[in-house]
Structure formats: structure tokens, C-alpha cells
């Protein structure tokens, strides 16, 4: 789609608001790609061991809210 100006999109994501809290499926807004970035459609992703570890770490000053799942495929 050459020549089109990228727009923000809405999609669903499992969001974690704080360590140990349940994930909540929410609609989020994703900004358009910046220079040297691309937008791809993700069909699904998984939570790996490091995702689960950071999710459960009560004493770690993690970044929240957070969307886990960096091992995407589809």
C-alpha cells in the first residue's frame, strides 16, 4: 500500500496491570510504525518461561501495564 499514511489500529491484547494480577483481554490502540519499523499481523503468541517469571515477580520493579508474549507466530 505504497503512498498511504499509516494510521493507528485497534486490536485485542492480554494486558497485565501489575505483577501477579490476572491478565485481562482489552482493546488497545497501536501507534503506526515509525522509521525502520514494520507492522505485521500476529495470529497468536505464547507466554514463555521468562514472561511467566516476570509476571509472578512481586518484588521486581517491572514495567506495568505490560503485554507479554514476544514469541509470536502466524
Short mmCIF file of C-alpha atoms in Angstrom, two decimals:
data_model
loop_
_atom_site.label_atom_id
_atom_site.label_comp_id
_atom_site.label_asym_id
_atom_site.label_seq_id
_atom_site.Cartn_x
_atom_site.Cartn_y
_atom_site.Cartn_z
CA UNK A 1 0.00 0.00 0.00
CA UNK A 2 2.58 2.48 -1.13
CA UNK A 3 1.70 6.10 -0.65
CA UNK A 4 -0.74 5.57 2.20
CA UNK A 5 -0.13 7.26 5.54
CA UNK A 6 -0.09 4.65 8.32
CA UNK A 7 -2.82 5.09 10.93
CA UNK A 8 -3.17 3.81 14.49
CA UNK A 9 -5.01 0.49 14.73
CA UNK A 10 -7.14 -1.11 17.43
CA UNK A 11 -6.55 -4.71 18.46
CA UNK A 12 -7.07 -7.03 21.42
CA UNK A 13 -4.27 -7.83 23.84
CA UNK A 14 -3.91 -9.69 27.14
CA UNK A 15 -2.80 -6.85 29.42
CA UNK A 16 -1.17 -7.29 32.84
CA UNK A 17 -1.70 -4.25 35.08
CA UNK A 18 0.53 -5.40 37.99
CA UNK A 19 2.79 -8.32 38.94
CA UNK A 20 0.77 -11.43 39.76
CA UNK A 21 -2.54 -9.90 38.65
CA UNK A 22 -4.70 -11.81 36.17
CA UNK A 23 -4.32 -10.95 32.51
CA UNK A 24 -7.28 -9.06 31.08
CA UNK A 25 -8.15 -9.08 27.38
CA UNK A 26 -8.55 -5.43 26.41
CA UNK A 27 -8.81 -3.41 23.24
CA UNK A 28 -5.66 -1.32 22.79
CA UNK A 29 -4.53 1.29 20.28
CA UNK A 30 -1.25 0.59 18.48
CA UNK A 31 0.60 3.56 17.02
CA UNK A 32 1.65 3.46 13.37
CA UNK A 33 5.15 2.17 12.65
CA UNK A 34 7.99 4.66 12.89
CA UNK A 35 11.07 4.85 10.67
CA UNK A 36 12.75 1.43 10.30
CA UNK A 37 9.72 -0.38 11.82
CA UNK A 38 7.09 -2.56 10.14
CA UNK A 39 3.59 -3.62 11.13
CA UNK A 40 2.78 -7.31 10.84
CA UNK A 41 -0.38 -9.22 11.63
CA UNK A 42 0.06 -11.60 14.55
CA UNK A 43 -2.34 -14.53 14.63
CA UNK A 44 -1.31 -15.75 18.08
CA UNK A 45 1.55 -15.80 20.54
CA UNK A 46 2.57 -17.71 23.61
CA UNK A 47 3.87 -16.94 27.07
CA UNK A 48 7.37 -18.30 27.58
CA UNK A 49 9.11 -19.05 30.87
CA UNK A 50 10.62 -15.54 31.13
CA UNK A 51 7.17 -13.95 30.59
CA UNK A 52 5.67 -16.04 33.39
CA UNK A 53 8.65 -15.31 35.67
CA UNK A 54 8.33 -11.53 35.25
CA UNK A 55 4.54 -11.78 35.61
CA UNK A 56 4.90 -13.51 39.01
CA UNK A 57 7.79 -11.44 40.45
CA UNK A 58 6.15 -9.40 43.22
CA UNK A 59 9.39 -7.78 44.41
CA UNK A 60 10.74 -6.83 40.97
CA UNK A 61 10.03 -3.24 39.82
CA UNK A 62 8.65 -4.33 36.48
CA UNK A 63 7.11 -2.12 33.83
CA UNK A 64 3.31 -2.19 34.07
CA UNK A 65 0.88 -2.19 32.42
CA UNK A 66 2.56 -4.77 30.23
CA UNK A 67 1.68 -7.00 27.30
CA UNK A 68 3.59 -10.27 27.47
CA UNK A 69 4.29 -12.60 24.55
CA UNK A 70 7.37 -11.88 22.47
CA UNK A 71 7.38 -15.28 20.74
CA UNK A 72 4.77 -14.59 18.07
CA UNK A 73 3.87 -16.66 15.03
CA UNK A 74 1.20 -16.77 12.39
#
